[in-house]
Structure formats: structure tokens, C-alpha cells
XYZ file of C-alpha atoms in Angstrom:
648
model
C 0.000 0.000 0.000
C 1.363 3.449 -0.862
C 2.427 6.033 1.683
C -0.557 8.076 0.478
C -2.912 5.376 1.762
C -0.890 4.646 4.900
C -1.232 8.259 5.959
C -4.969 7.825 6.473
C -6.039 7.869 10.115
C -8.656 5.753 11.823
C -10.852 8.825 12.082
C -11.390 9.162 8.335
C -14.955 9.727 7.137
C -14.048 7.841 3.952
C -12.198 4.651 5.004
C -13.050 2.627 1.904
C -12.470 5.478 -0.534
C -9.100 5.998 1.143
C -7.981 2.603 -0.197
C -8.768 3.585 -3.802
C -6.085 5.402 -5.737
C -7.283 4.510 -9.236
C -10.266 2.691 -10.773
C -8.166 -0.469 -10.845
C -8.369 -0.484 -7.036
C -12.117 0.071 -7.262
C -12.590 -2.900 -9.568
C -10.925 -5.210 -7.037
C -13.782 -4.660 -4.580
C -16.782 -6.949 -4.248
C -19.952 -5.514 -5.723
C -21.638 -5.179 -2.335
C -18.965 -2.633 -1.351
C -19.737 -0.252 -4.219
C -22.612 1.459 -2.385
C -20.234 2.447 0.408
C -17.703 3.772 -2.107
C -20.378 5.952 -3.691
C -21.526 7.299 -0.323
C -17.963 8.167 0.653
C -17.298 9.679 -2.768
C -20.300 11.966 -2.289
C -18.976 13.018 1.124
C -15.544 13.743 -0.299
C -17.079 15.782 -3.140
C -19.089 17.861 -0.663
C -16.075 18.439 1.566
C -13.901 19.359 -1.408
C -16.217 21.922 -2.999
C -16.936 23.487 0.387
C -13.232 24.420 0.382
C -12.656 25.175 -3.311
C -15.994 26.361 -4.643
C -16.939 25.471 -8.198
C -19.582 23.433 -9.975
C -21.393 21.288 -7.453
C -24.950 20.107 -8.086
C -24.222 18.222 -11.296
C -21.293 16.356 -9.725
C -23.399 15.218 -6.769
C -25.984 13.932 -9.216
C -23.564 11.570 -10.962
C -21.746 10.067 -7.964
C -23.337 6.622 -8.370
C -23.045 6.781 -12.149
C -19.357 7.733 -11.919
C -18.651 4.907 -9.489
C -20.565 2.388 -11.586
C -18.873 3.385 -14.845
C -15.375 3.013 -13.433
C -16.346 -0.269 -11.752
C -17.883 -1.823 -14.862
C -15.604 -0.454 -17.575
C -11.858 -0.890 -17.961
C -10.805 2.749 -17.774
C -8.646 4.359 -19.090
C -8.517 1.729 -21.866
C -12.258 2.217 -22.138
C -12.864 5.898 -22.838
C -15.334 7.920 -20.768
C -16.134 11.364 -22.188
C -17.951 13.700 -19.812
C -19.966 16.258 -21.743
C -19.169 19.795 -20.480
C -16.972 18.217 -17.787
C -18.292 20.343 -14.928
C -19.731 17.196 -13.317
C -16.391 15.386 -13.311
C -15.119 16.202 -9.802
C -16.106 12.719 -8.498
C -14.439 11.257 -11.593
C -11.235 13.131 -10.753
C -11.298 11.866 -7.172
C -11.487 8.259 -8.400
C -8.802 8.640 -11.063
C -5.631 9.402 -9.147
C -6.239 13.071 -8.460
C -7.728 12.981 -4.994
C -4.517 14.232 -3.399
C -4.810 17.375 -5.564
C -8.580 17.765 -5.591
C -8.523 20.742 -3.224
C -6.457 22.659 -5.773
C -9.436 22.809 -8.151
C -9.648 26.028 -10.162
C -6.631 27.610 -8.451
C -3.285 28.628 -9.933
C -1.322 25.515 -10.889
C -4.147 23.278 -9.675
C -6.669 20.966 -11.281
C -9.010 22.274 -13.945
C -12.694 22.582 -13.159
C -13.361 20.603 -16.341
C -11.896 17.538 -18.007
C -8.487 18.159 -19.558
C -6.399 15.812 -21.687
C -3.077 17.101 -20.403
C -4.160 16.489 -16.816
C -4.859 12.758 -16.879
C -5.051 9.739 -19.156
C -8.537 9.249 -17.696
C -9.650 12.444 -19.469
C -9.651 11.348 -23.123
C -11.311 14.573 -24.294
C -11.204 18.093 -22.889
C -14.561 19.770 -22.517
C -16.156 22.833 -20.990
C -18.622 23.722 -23.736
C -21.612 21.426 -24.010
C -22.796 18.857 -26.519
C -19.426 17.748 -27.908
C -19.217 14.311 -26.272
C -21.137 12.240 -28.823
C -19.204 13.653 -31.780
C -15.882 13.120 -30.025
C -16.920 9.664 -28.873
C -17.945 8.652 -32.367
C -14.565 9.795 -33.651
C -12.835 7.636 -31.043
C -15.079 4.676 -31.806
C -14.390 4.869 -35.535
C -10.649 5.238 -34.858
C -10.865 2.097 -32.729
C -12.657 0.221 -35.500
C -10.131 1.317 -38.104
C -7.328 0.144 -35.812
C -8.992 -3.175 -35.029
C -9.409 -2.351 -31.329
C -12.019 -3.713 -28.930
C -12.297 -1.057 -26.206
C -15.530 0.710 -25.260
C -16.283 4.372 -25.798
C -18.824 5.968 -23.480
C -20.196 9.510 -23.838
C -22.039 10.870 -20.786
C -24.302 13.754 -21.793
C -26.858 15.687 -19.746
C -30.376 16.391 -20.906
C -29.577 20.120 -21.037
C -26.765 19.427 -23.496
C -29.246 17.500 -25.618
C -30.925 20.826 -26.412
C -28.009 21.636 -28.729
C -28.220 20.668 -32.364
C -24.690 19.274 -32.390
C -25.782 16.356 -30.202
C -28.438 15.358 -32.750
C -26.056 15.794 -35.668
C -23.698 13.375 -33.952
C -26.452 10.871 -33.113
C -27.746 10.966 -36.654
C -24.264 10.197 -37.958
C -23.639 7.518 -35.323
C -26.929 5.787 -36.096
C -26.089 5.632 -39.776
C -22.551 4.323 -39.183
C -23.563 1.598 -36.713
C -20.244 1.879 -34.873
C -20.255 0.530 -31.302
C -20.689 3.647 -29.178
C -22.397 3.920 -25.795
C -24.211 7.146 -24.971
C -25.444 7.695 -21.418
C -28.209 10.293 -21.303
C -28.058 11.770 -17.810
C -31.593 13.098 -17.395
C -31.477 15.359 -14.353
C -33.515 18.400 -15.227
C -35.965 18.100 -18.089
C -37.892 15.239 -16.511
C -38.324 13.599 -19.880
C -39.056 10.342 -18.064
C -41.576 9.606 -15.328
C -40.441 8.203 -11.957
C -38.510 5.018 -12.445
C -38.964 1.898 -10.373
C -38.687 -1.855 -10.269
C -40.648 -2.518 -13.475
C -38.596 -0.048 -15.486
C -35.383 -1.512 -14.070
C -36.531 -5.038 -14.937
C -37.415 -4.052 -18.503
C -34.105 -2.246 -18.944
C -32.149 -5.290 -17.782
C -34.209 -7.492 -20.072
C -33.778 -5.284 -23.143
C -30.039 -4.939 -22.579
C -29.526 -8.651 -21.923
C -28.208 -11.214 -24.383
C -31.359 -13.335 -24.413
C -33.665 -10.558 -25.564
C -31.158 -9.219 -28.046
C -30.594 -12.715 -29.401
C -34.301 -13.200 -29.952
C -34.574 -9.755 -31.505
C -31.736 -10.488 -33.919
C -33.262 -13.830 -34.774
C -36.564 -12.111 -35.512
C -34.788 -9.691 -37.798
C -33.193 -12.579 -39.698
C -36.590 -14.201 -40.013
C -38.048 -10.926 -41.225
C -35.717 -10.996 -44.213
C -37.633 -14.025 -45.497
C -41.080 -12.480 -44.970
C -42.880 -10.200 -47.418
C -41.458 -6.671 -46.998
C -44.715 -5.091 -45.850
C -45.191 -7.669 -43.058
C -41.525 -7.491 -42.001
C -41.555 -3.689 -41.845
C -44.728 -3.659 -39.775
C -43.402 -6.289 -37.377
C -40.248 -4.287 -36.806
C -42.272 -1.130 -36.202
C -44.505 -2.885 -33.701
C -41.479 -4.119 -31.749
C -39.739 -0.750 -31.732
C -42.784 1.341 -30.896
C -44.119 -1.009 -28.241
C -40.697 -1.126 -26.610
C -40.408 2.635 -26.893
C -43.853 3.047 -25.334
C -43.104 0.669 -22.459
C -39.812 2.342 -21.652
C -41.199 5.856 -21.888
C -39.922 7.675 -24.915
C -37.133 5.647 -26.470
C -38.672 5.817 -29.923
C -36.928 9.095 -30.789
C -33.513 7.556 -30.199
C -34.491 4.363 -31.999
C -35.423 6.462 -35.017
C -31.941 7.976 -34.950
C -30.462 4.488 -35.084
C -29.668 3.910 -31.399
C -30.612 0.868 -29.361
C -32.437 2.454 -26.422
C -32.262 1.173 -22.837
C -34.032 2.875 -19.950
C -35.023 4.855 -18.118
C -33.237 3.578 -15.038
C -32.621 5.087 -11.605
C -29.142 6.594 -11.702
C -28.838 6.463 -7.926
C -29.793 2.794 -7.525
C -26.672 0.725 -8.046
C -28.687 -2.507 -8.043
C -30.388 -1.217 -11.186
C -27.453 0.603 -12.716
C -24.652 -1.972 -12.489
C -26.336 -4.907 -14.296
C -27.534 -2.675 -17.138
C -24.072 -1.182 -17.632
C -22.556 -4.668 -17.588
C -25.017 -5.817 -20.261
C -24.332 -2.759 -22.368
C -20.577 -3.233 -21.983
C -20.868 -6.745 -23.384
C -22.970 -5.793 -26.419
C -21.147 -6.357 -29.684
C -23.157 -3.949 -31.800
C -24.080 -0.323 -31.481
C -24.735 2.471 -31.036
C -26.577 2.196 -27.711
C -28.247 4.889 -25.613
C -28.771 4.295 -21.893
C -31.288 6.666 -20.326
C -30.359 7.330 -16.684
C -32.479 9.524 -14.412
C -30.583 11.393 -11.687
C -31.129 14.296 -9.326
C -28.858 17.350 -9.228
C -27.504 18.004 -5.767
C -28.384 14.468 -4.662
C -27.421 13.617 -1.104
C -26.820 17.141 0.171
C -29.917 18.731 1.674
C -29.213 22.414 0.993
C -28.432 21.643 -2.665
C -31.561 19.493 -3.099
C -33.690 22.299 -1.643
C -32.158 25.094 -3.736
C -33.817 26.156 -6.977
C -30.535 25.884 -8.898
C -29.479 22.719 -6.985
C -26.246 24.568 -6.128
C -25.177 24.428 -9.763
C -22.096 26.521 -9.012
C -21.003 27.748 -5.611
C -18.290 29.610 -3.767
C -16.837 28.191 -0.554
C -19.575 27.132 1.871
C -20.238 25.727 5.322
C -20.965 22.002 5.004
C -23.286 21.884 8.011
C -25.581 24.699 6.871
C -24.852 25.126 3.175
C -24.284 28.852 3.740
C -22.029 30.250 1.041
C -19.296 32.659 2.097
C -19.941 35.303 -0.516
C -18.167 38.581 0.033
C -20.298 41.700 0.078
C -19.978 43.393 -3.318
C -18.619 46.924 -3.432
C -20.271 47.590 -6.763
C -23.001 45.979 -8.880
C -22.136 43.075 -11.136
C -21.989 43.960 -14.805
C -24.618 41.414 -15.813
C -27.054 42.870 -13.275
C -26.441 46.377 -14.584
C -27.184 45.091 -18.079
C -30.402 43.361 -16.957
C -31.650 46.370 -15.003
C -30.803 48.761 -17.836
C -32.634 46.630 -20.353
C -35.718 46.564 -18.118
C -35.759 50.368 -17.994
C -35.450 50.590 -21.760
C -38.169 47.953 -22.268
C -40.568 49.903 -20.066
C -40.406 52.633 -22.728
C -40.269 50.364 -25.789
C -42.523 47.328 -26.154
C -40.517 46.058 -29.111
C -37.519 45.133 -26.956
C -37.131 41.393 -26.335
C -34.362 39.410 -24.648
C -32.854 36.107 -25.765
C -30.381 33.897 -23.952
C -28.963 30.433 -24.571
C -29.439 28.661 -21.217
C -27.650 31.400 -19.249
C -30.416 33.663 -17.882
C -28.815 34.432 -14.519
C -25.285 34.559 -15.906
C -26.263 37.239 -18.425
C -28.760 39.208 -16.334
C -31.655 38.146 -18.577
C -33.311 36.642 -15.484
C -33.881 40.222 -14.270
C -35.573 41.072 -17.556
C -37.595 37.862 -17.369
C -39.098 38.834 -14.007
C -40.332 42.093 -15.488
C -41.279 40.841 -18.967
C -41.706 37.052 -19.000
C -43.550 37.051 -22.328
C -40.741 39.008 -23.967
C -37.972 36.731 -22.682
C -36.757 33.665 -24.555
C -34.342 31.061 -23.207
C -33.674 28.826 -26.199
C -31.509 26.282 -24.364
C -27.934 25.464 -25.280
C -28.458 26.498 -28.883
C -26.426 29.577 -29.743
C -26.803 29.097 -33.498
C -30.569 29.040 -33.160
C -30.508 31.998 -30.739
C -28.757 34.213 -33.290
C -31.000 33.340 -36.228
C -34.114 33.441 -34.019
C -33.071 36.993 -33.100
C -32.586 37.780 -36.790
C -36.131 36.606 -37.511
C -37.503 38.845 -34.776
C -35.533 41.771 -36.190
C -37.070 41.327 -39.648
C -40.496 41.948 -38.105
C -39.540 45.189 -36.406
C -38.675 43.887 -32.952
C -35.521 44.859 -31.079
C -33.880 41.620 -29.981
C -31.083 41.669 -27.399
C -29.168 38.428 -27.775
C -27.257 38.028 -24.500
C -24.580 35.342 -24.774
C -21.139 34.878 -23.249
C -18.299 35.769 -25.615
C -16.914 32.230 -25.478
C -20.329 30.723 -26.305
C -21.152 33.204 -29.049
C -18.286 31.632 -30.988
C -20.677 28.732 -31.621
C -23.069 30.962 -33.544
C -20.505 32.653 -35.774
C -21.839 31.548 -39.154
C -25.277 32.759 -38.152
C -23.837 36.147 -37.145
C -22.207 36.434 -40.565
C -24.848 34.905 -42.817
C -28.132 35.598 -41.056
C -27.413 38.924 -39.361
C -24.494 40.877 -40.844
C -25.064 40.199 -44.547
C -28.729 41.169 -44.171
C -27.769 44.149 -41.996
C -30.383 43.251 -39.391
C -30.439 45.233 -36.130
C -29.767 42.356 -33.747
C -28.192 43.612 -30.526
C -25.505 41.310 -29.125
C -24.858 41.712 -25.406
C -21.527 39.945 -24.933
C -21.002 38.951 -21.323
C -17.751 37.493 -19.898
C -15.631 39.560 -22.297
C -11.965 39.166 -21.418
C -10.448 36.788 -18.879
C -12.755 35.001 -16.446
C -10.467 33.536 -13.794
C -11.186 30.094 -12.357
C -13.023 28.772 -15.432
C -9.849 29.237 -17.471
C -9.231 29.210 -21.205
C -12.451 27.462 -22.215
C -14.613 30.290 -20.877
C -12.351 33.272 -21.577
C -13.873 35.902 -23.850
C -10.676 36.441 -25.806
C -11.692 36.523 -29.449
C -14.924 38.478 -30.020
C -13.129 41.741 -30.883
C -11.321 39.874 -33.644
C -14.137 37.675 -34.928
C -16.725 40.471 -34.976
C -14.400 43.286 -35.998
C -13.871 41.871 -39.467
C -17.594 41.900 -40.285
C -19.096 44.712 -42.373
C -22.061 46.604 -40.877
C -21.224 45.722 -37.254
C -21.097 48.407 -34.542
C -18.835 47.272 -31.678
C -18.733 48.915 -28.242
C -17.016 48.100 -24.957
C -18.044 49.562 -21.625
C -15.204 50.940 -19.514
C -17.333 50.856 -16.347
C -20.887 50.091 -15.214
C -22.165 53.625 -15.897
C -20.949 53.402 -19.488
C -22.744 50.076 -19.788
C -26.067 51.779 -18.971
C -25.502 54.340 -21.733
C -24.405 51.688 -24.219
C -27.570 49.639 -23.672
C -29.527 52.779 -24.543
C -27.259 53.236 -27.570
C -28.053 49.740 -28.807
C -31.773 50.391 -28.462
C -31.344 53.413 -30.729
C -29.431 51.513 -33.441
C -32.183 50.356 -35.791
C -30.363 50.048 -39.093
C -27.507 47.602 -38.431
C -26.297 44.963 -35.959
C -24.397 45.985 -32.856
C -22.319 44.324 -30.161
C -21.686 45.479 -26.616
C -19.020 43.718 -24.579
C -18.526 43.787 -20.819
C -16.633 41.586 -18.345
C -17.526 39.165 -15.615
C -17.641 40.461 -12.055
C -18.245 43.724 -10.270
C -18.035 47.219 -11.667
C -15.838 50.006 -10.315
C -18.347 51.550 -7.921
C -18.846 54.704 -10.012
C -21.875 56.957 -9.758
C -24.695 55.473 -11.783
C -26.994 57.412 -14.141
C -30.738 57.222 -13.556
C -31.349 56.534 -17.240
C -29.162 55.665 -20.165
C -28.460 58.286 -22.813
C -27.510 57.087 -26.319
C -23.899 57.843 -27.220
C -22.817 59.330 -30.517
C -21.860 56.372 -32.686
C -18.127 56.056 -33.268
C -17.056 58.761 -30.816
C -14.598 58.237 -27.968
C -13.595 60.572 -25.143
C -10.513 61.987 -23.449
C -10.325 61.016 -19.773
C -7.059 62.738 -18.842
C -4.872 65.112 -20.816
C -1.112 64.710 -20.827
C 1.727 64.829 -23.330
C 4.307 62.583 -24.968
C 2.412 59.355 -24.075
C -1.156 58.389 -25.061
C -2.964 55.394 -23.601
C -5.899 54.468 -25.853
C -8.147 52.012 -24.015
C -11.032 49.859 -25.217
C -13.033 48.353 -22.337
C -12.517 48.010 -18.615
C -8.719 48.159 -18.726
C -9.349 51.895 -18.510
C -9.077 51.628 -14.719
C -5.601 50.106 -15.061
C -4.647 52.861 -17.506
C -5.519 55.428 -14.848
C -3.368 53.625 -12.274
C -0.560 53.402 -14.818
C -0.835 57.123 -15.568
C -0.508 57.895 -11.863
C 2.663 55.798 -11.670
C 4.068 57.386 -14.816
C 3.403 60.810 -13.310
C 5.601 59.828 -10.371
C 8.373 59.307 -12.938
C 7.720 62.733 -14.435
C 5.750 61.434 -17.440
C 2.322 62.933 -18.111
C 0.082 60.511 -20.027
C -3.086 61.223 -21.948
C -5.830 58.645 -21.390
C -8.537 58.115 -24.007
C -11.551 55.794 -23.841
C -12.327 54.577 -27.350
C -15.862 53.423 -26.475
C -16.214 52.144 -30.057
C -13.928 49.776 -31.913
C -16.120 49.963 -34.984
C -16.663 52.546 -36.261
C -13.413 53.844 -34.821
C -13.130 57.483 -33.763
C -10.607 58.395 -36.461
C -10.535 62.084 -35.526
C -9.633 61.278 -31.916
C -7.083 58.671 -32.987
C -5.286 61.013 -35.393
C -5.202 63.725 -32.722
C -3.567 61.295 -30.288
C -1.075 60.236 -32.948
C -0.137 63.809 -33.910
C 0.243 65.125 -30.361
C 2.130 62.259 -28.726
C 5.422 60.488 -29.235
C 4.083 57.131 -27.988
C 0.638 55.617 -28.553
C -0.401 52.430 -26.746
C -3.678 50.604 -27.313
C -4.950 48.432 -24.464
C -7.730 45.855 -24.742
C -9.025 42.659 -23.137
C -8.813 40.594 -26.285
C -6.566 38.724 -28.680
C -4.525 40.017 -31.580
C -6.703 41.039 -34.505
C -9.020 43.238 -32.472
C -9.000 46.883 -31.411
C -5.229 47.356 -31.681
C -5.193 45.906 -35.179
C -7.959 48.272 -36.301
C -6.067 51.226 -34.824
C -2.820 50.151 -36.492
C -4.503 49.751 -39.872
C -6.167 53.153 -39.616
C -2.887 54.842 -38.663
C -1.106 53.154 -41.567
C -3.781 54.235 -44.061
C -3.440 57.849 -42.854
C 0.352 57.764 -43.104
C 0.777 58.230 -39.360
C 3.277 55.385 -39.115
C 5.568 56.914 -41.718
C 7.208 59.319 -39.276
C 8.306 59.225 -35.667
C 5.236 57.864 -33.880
C 6.002 54.829 -31.753
C 2.849 52.735 -31.607
C 2.381 49.532 -29.581
C -0.640 47.280 -29.204
C -1.258 45.559 -25.855
C -3.379 42.434 -26.264
C -3.814 39.060 -24.605
C -0.838 36.747 -25.203
C -0.925 34.300 -28.089
C -1.592 31.368 -25.787
C -4.447 29.785 -23.859
C -3.932 30.938 -20.278
C -4.570 28.482 -17.453
C -7.041 29.296 -14.716
C -6.140 31.684 -11.914
C -7.698 34.782 -10.396
C -8.578 37.390 -13.047
C -6.102 39.836 -11.504
C -3.291 37.290 -11.676
C -4.185 36.362 -15.253
C -4.154 39.992 -16.394
C -0.817 40.475 -14.642
C 0.561 37.438 -16.496
C -0.773 38.940 -19.718
C 0.933 42.259 -18.962
C -2.406 44.064 -19.065
C -2.394 45.522 -15.555
C -1.049 48.931 -14.513
C 2.446 47.545 -13.941
C 2.468 45.941 -17.385
C 1.326 49.173 -19.029
C 4.058 51.189 -17.307
C 6.637 48.579 -18.282
C 5.500 48.768 -21.921
C 5.833 52.555 -21.880
C 9.413 52.329 -20.596
C 10.275 49.646 -23.143
C 8.899 51.852 -25.909
C 10.942 54.783 -24.597
C 14.013 52.564 -24.613
C 14.369 52.684 -20.831
C 14.908 49.852 -18.381
C 11.746 49.356 -16.320
C 13.510 47.805 -13.339
C 16.126 50.566 -13.250
C 13.500 53.298 -13.472
C 11.548 51.692 -10.633
C 14.686 51.586 -8.474
C 15.334 55.275 -9.196
C 11.857 56.187 -8.013
C 12.242 54.120 -4.842
């Protein structure tokens, strides 16, 4: 036994789990011990997230399923792909990462999602939904081409099944007939009635060799019957089985062999079905498992959101240790501003793709439920749905995270921009997002929207500007527009009572200086002000300008900055190809780079940054006040460290 296991004391709340380092250890246990493992795994998950925070309810809901999958299947040889991956904390505990589990979502620690570079038990990285079936099918076909025999299992939640990509993958899988196992984790939509002994019995029967042998024999017999009779017999079998097992016909029509629904918390039901499915020689197969988010932890079960995502909390009471905000969150400012605008304009409607609270659309929904549309995890549909509303004179606000809006890019181009429809994109989580890491960072929207004709692009520098920019979007009726703002709290500035539309394409001077100009797009403006204060201590007076608009760019303001300053820096919370690139191109076209102007563009680094606090990530990117000052000194040809020592 390893030193890791020997270190366990007799007072452990998880004595059996303490003996399990990897699933291989789990598979050595007798089946009657698996219930205890699951109970202890749930306790360890609760204790862990109480310390780390993170996604919680979904992980509690799949404790038994996670345990059963690793007990029945030969992981990592058999591949388990967790759709989204936010429910994989129990999986990580069982797969050699328990000793690091309390580093979740911290600098240098474990990812809050599955990650290939982290473990061989994570065959596919995920944090966006609905990718598991496509990835699993790719692995299954690769196995077939290589002559392999391992299993491939995709675990997908019912919420993820609202995305079209899942059905595209199932349609392809059904046609290819490759052996792929899909586990539908039904924990929210209630697409199945309560499951019990009869359902469990039928599921075991349908997944067993005897029934499948008889079914195959009947199919062989059907080949010798007249086609009309054979077709009808097959339909009777499929539809009657689909009726008895509550809704499997849809999946049968897509080419899957359907098993379920079964109770995902009852190991006596779950284990034999998974064993039968494991031993099937044909596919694809869909196993419908019904679970409960937050299962086994009272406060989570009682909460409306089942503690989907939490900060640190007290295990005994479930009380979350949220710090008191000093300023309103940007998404709440957006939601409240939109409500005020909608009170004056009945044509305003709000659309979100399964993120009502994350985007502030939940605030709008309380005020205008009939004018609010949550389309599920379907960003492509959300964009074109908004375009359809716009054609009929409505004013749709399509509120989607930057990282998720990437999924609707063709629709933005083809259905909105080309037709010049006034869809208003409210882009939440613009810039770096901290603990969720690279998968959720809003790094690319400046670049991927900035290249589109007809698009107005704004970025709020603080929460008051956000109020005015919402009003500006309401007033833009002849072309699409995008408004980006970050995750988290604002600056605590004085808030306007009502939003006032801004002049399109006009920025503003915040502070007048000389020699150095800091041209900011977005909430890095606060860091520019700190940087200007530090530069002033070195005897350098910097001008600060807030661009407000990336497109159309305030060319008059830009040329003034270029003419009157020796150094011009652009600062943005986005990748290369965004605001700085537009500024550079404009300066080049006006011949402003032909002389002595020293221009630099400060953008996110050309890498996918690992999770950390937002402040630490921006410091790593060089986009904090210290990084701005350092860039100024570099551009002046001075040594930053030496200049800092001089000041000290």
C-alpha cells in the first residue's frame, strides 16, 4: 500500500475510498462494497467543494453513475467522455487526483473541467456542451479502423441535448452503426416519469443477451417475410418497446438501441444494465439514466438551482461565504438597464442560450416574461431566431457569453451581418474570467466580430458606461451591434438614472497629458488610470482616451492622439486582430506610421492561459497597470527595473 494510503487515520470519514487510488483499485472490490464507495465519494465531493468552490450540483448527481462506470468499464482503456466536464469532480477523485482535488480552479491546480493534459482518464477536454457524442464517435471509428475492442462511453446531460450538435452526432452515429455507448443523464428536463422496479426489470431485459438474441433472430426471419409484413413487425417491436420504456422511440429512429429509463442512484439497477451494455457487440446504444442534481446534500436538493455553481460554503448549513460586493455586477447592470429601456419600448425582447442568470436576462424575465426567450444550449438558433424577430420590427437583445457566441458565428455572418439586421448582441464574460480558465475566456470576439461589415462594436469601460451603451443599442435600428462587458463587479462609479444614447463612433478623453497616449477599449481603462498615476511619479504625463467604439473607430480622436504624442499604446481585453489591429490599420492608411510615432498594441498573449484569479491572469498577460508602465518604458528605450529603483 502506498504512503498516500498509509497516511490515512482511523478517524477518516471515507475509510473505503481511502484505499482507492485509481479505478483499478475500485474494480478489485466486491460488488456489495460499491454502495459504500459511492456514499464516501459523495462526502468527499461535498467536503472538497466546500473548500474550493466550483460546480457542485451536477457532480453530486452523478456520484453513483461515476462509481458504476469506473467499476464496470476498464478505464482508461475504455474511454469515458464527460460532456461539459463540470460534473467530473467525483471522476477526478477516483482517477488518481484525490490528493490534488482541493487545488481545483486555483493557480497551478486541477481544472474545473476535463483536460487531456491532466490525466489519461480524461480522453477529451470539454467545458462547452454537446461535444461528447461527436468526439466519442470519432474515437469509436478510430478504434474500428485500428482493429481495437475497447468501449467508448459519452455521458451527456439532458440540457446538453438541447443543442443541435448532439443530434447531428447521433444521426451520424446511427447511420454508421459503430459501437458507441451514450449515457443520457436526465437530471432536469424530466423527460421520463419516476422510475422503479418494473422499469429496471425491462431495462435489464432489453439490454440482456437473451432478448437481443431473440430480436436479432426475428430480424433474420423478417428478411424471409414479405417486406410489408416485415416492416410492420419491426415497427410494432420498436414502438411497443419505446412506449413501455417511456420515450425511447426518438432515439431508436436515430439508429440507437435504447435502454431505460433507469434510476441513476440505484446501483442494483445501474450496475447490471451497464454490464449488459458493456458486453454488447453492436451499437450504437443509448442508456437513459435519471438522476437528481444536488443528490445527497440537503441544501443543494432544496435550492432552486441545486447549487449548480457555488463559492466556498459551510458544510453543516450550506451557507455560502460570498463577500459583500462593493459595486453591482456587470450582468445585473445590463439586466436592469434593459428593463428600464423595455418599459419605454414594447418592441424590446431578450434572448439567452441557457444562461439567464449569468447574463442578467433573469432580471428582464421577471419584469417581462412574455418578452424573454431562453432557447436552451443552442447559440446558433438563438442568433438566427433573433434575426427573424428583427425582420419583423422587434428589437432583440441576444445576451450570450463571448466564449459561447463563438458557436453561432456563421449565423452572425450569414443571417445577421449580410442582411444588416439590427440584432443587438450583449456579450457577457468579455476578457479573462479567472477560475473557469481558457475554455470560458472571452478572448476573441473583438477579432471575430471586428472583421464583419455593418457591425457596430462597443465596450463599456465601467458600469455607468454600460447603462448608456444599452440605450445606444436600443437606438441603433439600421444595423447589428455588439456590446461587450466583463464578468464580475463594476468600479463603484456613480450610476446614471437613465441611459443616454452615445454618438456612434465617438470616444472621449479622460485625462490630458503629453508625450504618451494610452488608448483604451473596455474596462482596462481603470488600469490605464493607475498606470498614468505611476508614470506621473516618474515625471511622465500621459493622456488617457476611452475609445468606447472599436467599430466605427473614432478616427478624428485617434489622429489627434497620434499627432500630439510620441508614444501611442492601445490596451484591450482581447486577442490580436481586435482593437489594436484596427487602430494600427487606420494609422497606416493615414500615413501616421511613416514618421516618428512609436505605436504599440497591448493584447492578450498568443496562448491559452490556465485558470487563476482574473487579476493574476491579467498580470501574467501584462495588461495591468504595472504591465502598461513597463511597456511605456520599453517603448521609450528605458529599463523598467532601473526606473523603478530610481523612483524608490
